[in-house]
Amino acid sequence: MKIRLENVSKEYNLGKTKVRALDNVNFQVDEQEFITIAGPSGSGKTTLLNVLGCLDTPSEGSVYFDDKKISDLSLAKKADLRNEKIGFIFQSFNLIPVLSVYENIELPTLIGHKKTKSKETRDWIMHLISAVGLENRVKHRPDELSGGQRQRVAIARALVNKPACILADEPTANLDSDTSFMILELLQQLNRDEKTSFVFCTHDVDIISQCSSVVRIKDGQIVSDPRTQQSNGQPSVKEGVIIADATV
Ligand code: ADP
Ligand code: MG
């Protein structure tokens, strides 16, 4: 699956002032890509992920899923497509407090047309739970978990429907380095075997060093994209230099 943004801008109105969180962004995610978006706080990374995943609507410009223009679709169709194709790992987890670890991860499999409770689905959920190291926490609720454990539930939940594209906002921010490494392996395996594409906003050097491309954003504009040689009046830099820069 391919997601494409064409001349996308996003403006937030705050009373008298306007914030231009995205400013004429052209950006594409192709099948099986593993991309990091790097940029300072407030540069528009989260807004970009939300627009890519149709959680937010651009003020100007268009979003395409496989050349299908999203604004032409009905709300229901858009929600179906998002649930089927996109997995989100949110910065703030967004777990359901009254559900257990297992039930939180299972939830996306019960939405939409699938409604499967097959043995295959149960086995896949249990596989994910052990892949993120939570086999001893299956029946716990989010308030009985640490921040890092909640983040791991959110990661497993994003993967459960085997979406074509995963959008992840600082996915390893709350994890110790061993767990972070374990999860990175799981994500790479999906990238390799299922051709899942990944877009990360992260400062995690381990993730960045595994990414095929590091795209840089500043003040809502893409200032460099090694895939398109896009560079906003800046001298073009080797990717290695960009990686070092992105970790600051
Ligand atoms: P980042 O993830 O890179 O830190 P964001 O995408 O969260 O940046 O924010 C980009 C800009 O848009 C910031 O100036 C932020 O304050 C503003 N912004 C983000 N979301 C909202 C919102 N819901 N309402 C108003 N302003 C917002
Ligand atoms: Mg953010």
Short mmCIF file of N, CA, C and O and ligand atoms in Angstrom, two decimals, residues 12 14 19 21 40-47, ligand 1:
data_model
loop_
_atom_site.label_atom_id
_atom_site.label_comp_id
_atom_site.label_asym_id
_atom_site.label_seq_id
_atom_site.Cartn_x
_atom_site.Cartn_y
_atom_site.Cartn_z
N TYR A 12 -4.18 25.23 12.55
CA TYR A 12 -5.04 25.21 13.72
C TYR A 12 -5.39 26.64 14.08
O TYR A 12 -4.52 27.49 14.13
N LEU A 14 -6.41 29.17 16.82
CA LEU A 14 -6.45 29.34 18.27
C LEU A 14 -6.94 30.75 18.54
O LEU A 14 -6.15 31.66 18.78
N VAL A 19 -1.95 28.57 13.89
CA VAL A 19 -0.71 27.82 13.87
C VAL A 19 -0.69 26.99 12.60
O VAL A 19 -1.62 26.24 12.33
N ALA A 21 0.73 24.08 11.30
CA ALA A 21 1.48 22.90 11.75
C ALA A 21 2.12 22.16 10.58
O ALA A 21 3.17 21.55 10.72
N PRO A 40 12.65 18.97 15.36
CA PRO A 40 12.51 19.44 16.73
C PRO A 40 11.07 19.38 17.22
O PRO A 40 10.14 19.23 16.41
N SER A 41 10.88 19.48 18.52
CA SER A 41 9.56 19.50 19.11
C SER A 41 8.74 20.65 18.52
O SER A 41 9.26 21.75 18.36
N GLY A 42 7.49 20.37 18.17
CA GLY A 42 6.62 21.41 17.61
C GLY A 42 6.79 21.59 16.11
O GLY A 42 6.16 22.47 15.51
N SER A 43 7.60 20.76 15.46
CA SER A 43 7.86 20.95 14.02
C SER A 43 6.76 20.36 13.14
O SER A 43 6.75 20.61 11.93
N GLY A 44 5.85 19.57 13.72
CA GLY A 44 4.74 19.04 12.95
C GLY A 44 4.76 17.53 12.74
O GLY A 44 3.97 17.00 11.95
N LYS A 45 5.61 16.82 13.46
CA LYS A 45 5.74 15.37 13.26
C LYS A 45 4.43 14.62 13.56
O LYS A 45 3.96 13.81 12.76
N THR A 46 3.86 14.92 14.72
CA THR A 46 2.62 14.22 15.11
C THR A 46 1.49 14.58 14.16
O THR A 46 0.72 13.71 13.74
N THR A 47 1.41 15.85 13.78
CA THR A 47 0.37 16.27 12.83
C THR A 47 0.53 15.52 11.51
O THR A 47 -0.45 15.04 10.93
P1 ADP B 1 5.69 17.64 17.01
O1 ADP B 1 5.00 16.32 17.05
O2 ADP B 1 6.79 17.73 16.01
O3 ADP B 1 6.18 18.06 18.37
P2 ADP B 1 3.03 18.71 16.47
O4 ADP B 1 2.59 18.13 15.19
O5 ADP B 1 2.45 18.09 17.73
O6 ADP B 1 4.63 18.76 16.55
O7 ADP B 1 2.66 20.26 16.50
C1 ADP B 1 2.99 21.16 15.46
C2 ADP B 1 2.46 22.53 15.82
O8 ADP B 1 1.05 22.55 15.81
C3 ADP B 1 2.87 23.00 17.21
O9 ADP B 1 3.13 24.37 17.16
C4 ADP B 1 1.65 22.69 18.06
O10 ADP B 1 1.59 23.55 19.14
C5 ADP B 1 0.52 22.90 17.06
N1 ADP B 1 -0.64 22.03 17.35
C6 ADP B 1 -0.65 20.68 17.30
N2 ADP B 1 -1.87 20.18 17.57
C7 ADP B 1 -2.67 21.26 17.81
C8 ADP B 1 -4.06 21.44 18.14
N3 ADP B 1 -4.88 20.39 18.27
N4 ADP B 1 -4.51 22.69 18.29
C9 ADP B 1 -3.68 23.75 18.14
N5 ADP B 1 -2.38 23.67 17.82
C10 ADP B 1 -1.88 22.45 17.66
#
